[in-house]
Every structure is written in structure tokens, then in C-alpha cells.
PDB file of C-alpha atoms in Angstrom:
ATOM      1  CA  MET A1131     -10.334  33.122  14.600  1.00 60.00           C
ATOM      2  CA  THR A1132      -7.774  31.383  12.387  1.00 61.00           C
ATOM      3  CA  PRO A1133      -8.807  27.917  11.180  1.00 67.00           C
ATOM      4  CA  MET A1134      -6.644  25.063  12.410  1.00 74.00           C
ATOM      5  CA  THR A1135      -4.332  23.424   9.888  1.00 77.00           C
ATOM      6  CA  PRO A1136      -5.237  19.746   9.519  1.00 84.00           C
ATOM      7  CA  MET A1137      -2.648  17.499  11.193  1.00 94.00           C
ATOM      8  CA  LEU A1138      -1.333  14.626   9.058  1.00 96.00           C
ATOM      9  CA  THR A1139       0.013  11.649  10.993  1.00 97.00           C
ATOM     10  CA  VAL A1140       1.784   8.672   9.443  1.00 98.00           C
ATOM     11  CA  ALA A1141       2.643   5.923  11.897  1.00 98.00           C
ATOM     12  CA  ARG A1142       3.202   2.224  12.387  1.00 98.00           C
ATOM     13  CA  SER A1143      -0.172   0.661  12.960  1.00 98.00           C
ATOM     14  CA  SER A1144      -1.799  -2.736  13.142  1.00 98.00           C
ATOM     15  CA  VAL A1145      -4.228  -4.573  10.938  1.00 98.00           C
ATOM     16  CA  ALA A1146      -6.764  -4.470  13.770  1.00 97.00           C
ATOM     17  CA  ALA A1147      -6.450  -0.697  14.183  1.00 98.00           C
ATOM     18  CA  ILE A1148      -6.740  -0.039  10.452  1.00 98.00           C
ATOM     19  CA  ALA A1149      -9.642  -2.450   9.914  1.00 97.00           C
ATOM     20  CA  GLY A1150     -11.349  -1.184  13.068  1.00 97.00           C
ATOM     21  CA  ALA A1151     -11.329   2.455  11.987  1.00 98.00           C
ATOM     22  CA  THR A1152     -14.750   3.899  11.224  1.00 97.00           C
ATOM     23  CA  GLU A1153     -13.506   5.018   7.803  1.00 96.00           C
ATOM     24  CA  PHE A1154     -12.056   1.653   6.787  1.00 97.00           C
ATOM     25  CA  ALA A1155     -15.131   0.289   4.989  1.00 96.00           C
ATOM     26  CA  ALA A1156     -15.359   3.366   2.745  1.00 96.00           C
ATOM     27  CA  LEU A1157     -11.586   3.322   2.102  1.00 96.00           C
ATOM     28  CA  ALA A1158     -11.677  -0.382   1.261  1.00 95.00           C
ATOM     29  CA  ALA A1159     -14.571   0.150  -1.168  1.00 95.00           C
ATOM     30  CA  GLU A1160     -12.763   3.029  -2.897  1.00 95.00           C
ATOM     31  CA  TYR A1161      -9.566   0.949  -3.055  1.00 94.00           C
ATOM     32  CA  ALA A1162     -11.447  -2.046  -4.478  1.00 92.00           C
ATOM     33  CA  ALA A1163     -13.037   0.103  -7.189  1.00 91.00           C
ATOM     34  CA  GLU A1164      -9.669   1.549  -8.225  1.00 89.00           C
ATOM     35  CA  ALA A1165      -7.722  -1.708  -7.984  1.00 86.00           C
ATOM     36  CA  ALA A1166     -10.177  -3.907  -9.861  1.00 86.00           C
ATOM     37  CA  ILE A1167      -8.596  -6.043 -12.575  1.00 88.00           C
ATOM     38  CA  ASP A1168     -10.862  -7.252 -15.340  1.00 89.00           C
ATOM     39  CA  GLY A1169     -11.012 -11.034 -15.131  1.00 90.00           C
ATOM     40  CA  LEU A1170     -10.274 -11.302 -11.406  1.00 90.00           C
ATOM     41  CA  PRO A1171     -13.038 -11.539  -8.819  1.00 88.00           C
ATOM     42  CA  PRO A1172     -13.821  -8.331  -6.956  1.00 85.00           C
ATOM     43  CA  PRO A1173     -11.381  -7.667  -4.112  1.00 86.00           C
ATOM     44  CA  ALA A1174     -12.536  -9.257  -0.857  1.00 86.00           C
ATOM     45  CA  ALA A1175      -9.790  -8.712   1.709  1.00 88.00           C
ATOM     46  CA  LYS A1176      -9.394 -11.631   4.095  1.00 93.00           C
ATOM     47  CA  MET A1177      -8.648  -9.684   7.264  1.00 94.00           C
ATOM     48  CA  GLU A1178      -7.943 -12.837   9.244  1.00 96.00           C
ATOM     49  CA  THR A1179      -5.117 -13.683   6.822  1.00 96.00           C
ATOM     50  CA  TYR A1180      -3.661 -10.202   7.305  1.00 97.00           C
ATOM     51  CA  ARG A1181      -3.879 -10.663  11.086  1.00 97.00           C
ATOM     52  CA  GLN A1182      -2.157 -14.062  10.891  1.00 97.00           C
ATOM     53  CA  LEU A1183       0.666 -12.683   8.727  1.00 97.00           C
ATOM     54  CA  GLU A1184       1.085  -9.780  11.130  1.00 97.00           C
ATOM     55  CA  ALA A1185       1.096 -12.076  14.184  1.00 97.00           C
ATOM     56  CA  ALA A1186       3.801 -14.188  12.526  1.00 95.00           C
ATOM     57  CA  GLY A1187       5.917 -11.060  11.969  1.00 94.00           C
ATOM     58  CA  MET A1188       5.545 -11.366   8.211  1.00 95.00           C
ATOM     59  CA  LEU A1189       3.476  -8.221   7.597  1.00 97.00           C
ATOM     60  CA  GLN A1190       3.954  -4.662   8.796  1.00 98.00           C
ATOM     61  CA  ALA A1191       1.235  -2.021   8.578  1.00 98.00           C
ATOM     62  CA  PHE A1192       1.343   1.770   8.553  1.00 98.00           C
ATOM     63  CA  SER A1193      -1.544   4.209   8.544  1.00 98.00           C
ATOM     64  CA  ALA A1194      -2.075   7.810   7.550  1.00 98.00           C
ATOM     65  CA  SER A1195      -4.657   9.951   9.274  1.00 98.00           C
ATOM     66  CA  ILE A1196      -5.692  13.558   9.340  1.00 97.00           C
ATOM     67  CA  ASP A1197      -6.878  14.755  12.729  1.00 95.00           C
ATOM     68  CA  GLY A1198      -7.473  11.136  13.749  1.00 95.00           C
ATOM     69  CA  THR A1199      -9.425  10.168  10.617  1.00 97.00           C
ATOM     70  CA  LEU A1200      -7.937   7.263   8.648  1.00 98.00           C
ATOM     71  CA  ILE A1201      -7.187   8.359   5.074  1.00 98.00           C
ATOM     72  CA  GLY A1202      -4.697   5.727   3.905  1.00 98.00           C
ATOM     73  CA  PHE A1203      -2.549   2.711   4.651  1.00 98.00           C
ATOM     74  CA  ILE A1204       0.281   0.577   3.362  1.00 98.00           C
ATOM     75  CA  THR A1205       1.115  -3.012   4.232  1.00 98.00           C
ATOM     76  CA  LEU A1206       4.548  -4.457   3.684  1.00 97.00           C
ATOM     77  CA  LEU A1207       5.777  -8.020   3.228  1.00 97.00           C
ATOM     78  CA  ALA A1208       9.489  -8.919   3.155  1.00 95.00           C
ATOM     79  CA  PRO A1209       9.894 -12.595   2.316  1.00 95.00           C
ATOM     80  CA  VAL A1210      13.303 -14.086   1.547  1.00 95.00           C
ATOM     81  CA  LEU A1211      13.049 -14.598  -2.199  1.00 94.00           C
ATOM     82  CA  PRO A1212      14.790 -17.826  -3.246  1.00 96.00           C
ATOM     83  CA  HIS A1213      16.121 -16.192  -6.406  1.00 95.00           C
ATOM     84  CA  TYR A1214      18.010 -13.536  -4.410  1.00 95.00           C
ATOM     85  CA  GLY A1215      18.493 -15.201  -1.029  1.00 96.00           C
ATOM     86  CA  VAL A1216      17.640 -12.020   0.913  1.00 96.00           C
ATOM     87  CA  PRO A1217      14.440 -10.406   2.185  1.00 96.00           C
ATOM     88  CA  VAL A1218      12.849  -8.288  -0.543  1.00 97.00           C
ATOM     89  CA  ALA A1219      10.252  -5.832   0.681  1.00 97.00           C
ATOM     90  CA  VAL A1220       7.022  -5.596  -1.298  1.00 97.00           C
ATOM     91  CA  SER A1221       4.076  -3.294  -0.728  1.00 97.00           C
ATOM     92  CA  GLU A1222       1.081  -5.606  -0.533  1.00 95.00           C
ATOM     93  CA  SER A1223      -1.640  -2.969  -0.183  1.00 95.00           C
ATOM     94  CA  PHE A1224      -1.106   0.762  -0.636  1.00 97.00           C
ATOM     95  CA  PHE A1225      -3.956   3.223  -0.777  1.00 96.00           C
ATOM     96  CA  VAL A1226      -4.757   6.841  -0.001  1.00 97.00           C
ATOM     97  CA  ALA A1227      -8.303   8.150  -0.404  1.00 97.00           C
ATOM     98  CA  GLY A1228      -8.696  10.192  -3.570  1.00 95.00           C
ATOM     99  CA  ALA A1229      -9.704  13.304  -1.648  1.00 96.00           C
ATOM    100  CA  HIS A1230      -6.374  13.255   0.217  1.00 96.00           C
ATOM    101  CA  ARG A1231      -3.891  12.456  -2.547  1.00 93.00           C
ATOM    102  CA  ARG A1232      -2.236  15.878  -2.300  1.00 92.00           C
ATOM    103  CA  SER A1233      -1.961  15.837   1.500  1.00 95.00           C
ATOM    104  CA  GLY A1234       1.476  14.195   1.656  1.00 95.00           C
ATOM    105  CA  ALA A1235      -0.054  11.026   3.076  1.00 97.00           C
ATOM    106  CA  GLY A1236       1.077   8.827   0.189  1.00 96.00           C
ATOM    107  CA  LEU A1237       4.657  10.067   0.333  1.00 97.00           C
ATOM    108  CA  GLY A1238       4.630   9.686   4.108  1.00 98.00           C
ATOM    109  CA  LEU A1239       3.419   6.100   3.859  1.00 98.00           C
ATOM    110  CA  LEU A1240       5.978   5.363   1.171  1.00 97.00           C
ATOM    111  CA  GLY A1241       8.745   6.833   3.351  1.00 98.00           C
ATOM    112  CA  ALA A1242       7.648   4.719   6.318  1.00 98.00           C
ATOM    113  CA  ALA A1243       7.651   1.596   4.130  1.00 98.00           C
ATOM    114  CA  GLU A1244      11.121   2.440   2.782  1.00 98.00           C
ATOM    115  CA  ALA A1245      12.479   2.856   6.323  1.00 98.00           C
ATOM    116  CA  GLU A1246      10.924  -0.449   7.360  1.00 98.00           C
ATOM    117  CA  ALA A1247      12.359  -2.179   4.278  1.00 98.00           C
ATOM    118  CA  ARG A1248      15.838  -0.964   5.275  1.00 97.00           C
ATOM    119  CA  ALA A1249      15.299  -2.142   8.853  1.00 97.00           C
ATOM    120  CA  LEU A1250      14.265  -5.582   7.562  1.00 96.00           C
ATOM    121  CA  GLY A1251      17.472  -5.876   5.528  1.00 96.00           C
ATOM    122  CA  SER A1252      15.855  -5.499   2.131  1.00 97.00           C
ATOM    123  CA  PRO A1253      17.968  -3.979  -0.645  1.00 97.00           C
ATOM    124  CA  GLY A1254      14.934  -2.081  -1.922  1.00 97.00           C
ATOM    125  CA  LEU A1255      11.175  -1.785  -1.979  1.00 98.00           C
ATOM    126  CA  LEU A1256       8.955  -3.143  -4.747  1.00 97.00           C
ATOM    127  CA  VAL A1257       5.787  -1.117  -5.300  1.00 97.00           C
ATOM    128  CA  SER A1258       3.181  -1.900  -7.929  1.00 93.00           C
ATOM    129  CA  ALA A1259       1.023   0.847  -9.386  1.00 91.00           C
ATOM    130  CA  PRO A1260      -1.948   0.740 -11.737  1.00 88.00           C
ATOM    131  CA  PHE A1261      -0.695   1.588 -15.208  1.00 87.00           C
ATOM    132  CA  GLY A1262      -1.257   5.276 -15.956  1.00 88.00           C
ATOM    133  CA  GLY A1263      -2.567   6.060 -12.462  1.00 87.00           C
ATOM    134  CA  ARG A1264      -1.369   8.783 -10.096  1.00 89.00           C
ATOM    135  CA  LEU A1265       1.045   6.478  -8.227  1.00 92.00           C
ATOM    136  CA  PHE A1266       2.458   5.340 -11.584  1.00 93.00           C
ATOM    137  CA  GLU A1267       3.333   8.999 -12.245  1.00 94.00           C
ATOM    138  CA  VAL A1268       4.686   9.746  -8.759  1.00 94.00           C
ATOM    139  CA  LEU A1269       7.014   6.784  -8.219  1.00 96.00           C
ATOM    140  CA  PRO A1270       9.644   7.698 -10.850  1.00 96.00           C
ATOM    141  CA  ARG A1271       9.880  11.197  -9.368  1.00 96.00           C
ATOM    142  CA  ARG A1272      10.660   9.581  -5.993  1.00 96.00           C
ATOM    143  CA  GLY A1273      13.604   7.526  -7.296  1.00 97.00           C
ATOM    144  CA  TYR A1274      11.717   4.371  -8.292  1.00 97.00           C
ATOM    145  CA  VAL A1275      12.544   2.769 -11.618  1.00 97.00           C
ATOM    146  CA  GLU A1276      10.203   0.664 -13.686  1.00 95.00           C
ATOM    147  CA  THR A1277      11.710  -2.822 -13.617  1.00 94.00           C
ATOM    148  CA  ASN A1278       8.924  -5.025 -14.947  1.00 91.00           C
ATOM    149  CA  ARG A1279       5.391  -4.943 -16.200  1.00 89.00           C
ATOM    150  CA  VAL A1280       2.864  -7.425 -14.919  1.00 88.00           C
ATOM    151  CA  PHE A1281       0.492  -9.040 -17.390  1.00 90.00           C
ATOM    152  CA  PHE A1282      -2.718 -10.896 -16.613  1.00 90.00           C
ATOM    153  CA  LYS A1283      -4.564 -13.528 -18.615  1.00 93.00           C
ATOM    154  CA  LYS A1284      -7.747 -15.101 -17.332  1.00 91.00           C
ATOM    155  CA  VAL A1285      -7.366 -18.890 -17.322  1.00 93.00           C
ATOM    156  CA  GLY A1286     -10.248 -20.006 -15.123  1.00 89.00           C
ATOM    157  CA  ASP A1287     -13.224 -19.047 -13.021  1.00 83.00           C
ATOM    158  CA  GLY A1288     -11.506 -19.390  -9.613  1.00 70.00           C
TER     159      GLY A1288
END
């Protein structure tokens, strides 16, 4: 018998569906470990805030799964930036489990976010990537250009 090829699905989702997935806690922990910034408190996602933004139409969510198992997600914000006067799409959270980084899930999520950015009237999509990480290497090969670098300085205990 021939083994079945795993089926990757990237689709519009909801914060509730992503957060309610059995795999979400493990994904969130892996994401938090990779996204930690020295000097900031450990990530502690406020899911109610995500739900409120989504309910107000200010946040869109997409998920990636293999055979029904959540392996990644991206959330997108597109506020009208006063400096430009148009909606500018920004990936707020973007993560694919390390074990699935070569599955096409990340590129699928990125493509879904790009399509949504266009639909929202954004001239482009801003995506941040940890310096030197895998996403940092992939983005330029997908047509993204480095426009800025973000610096952090700890100024308090908040």
C-alpha cells in the first residue's frame, strides 16, 4: 500500500479556531521561545485582544494545517497610517512550527496575507523577521526588500 501524501491546507481562519486547536499551546510556546527579545517580558498573547480586533474587522487570520493538524498561522493588521494616508498591511504574528518549515506552509500563509493586503487596498505588506533567522533569509527571495531595521533599548520594567 502506498502511503498517503500529507495534505497541506492554508485558509482564512479565525482567532477562536486557531486558539482552540489542540496544537495551539505547543505552537505558541515554540513561537514564544523563538520570538523572545532580551529585555522584553516573555510573550503572553492576550487572546481577548485578538478577538476584539477581529470582531472590529481590524485583524484577519489565516491558518496552515497538515491533515487537519494546525502547524502555523499569520495574523494581519491594515491600519490607515497617518504618514501615508492609506491602509498599510502588517503581519502581526507569523509562525510555522520548526518541523514544518519546508512544507510550503510559510509561503502559503505569506501568499494568503499578500492577497488579503491587496484586497484591503494596501500598497504592500510589511513583514518583520528575526535577524538572521530562516524567514529573514526567505523574504528577499520572495520579492521583499529590507526597508528598515528595528532596534530595541530597555528603558523600564513594564
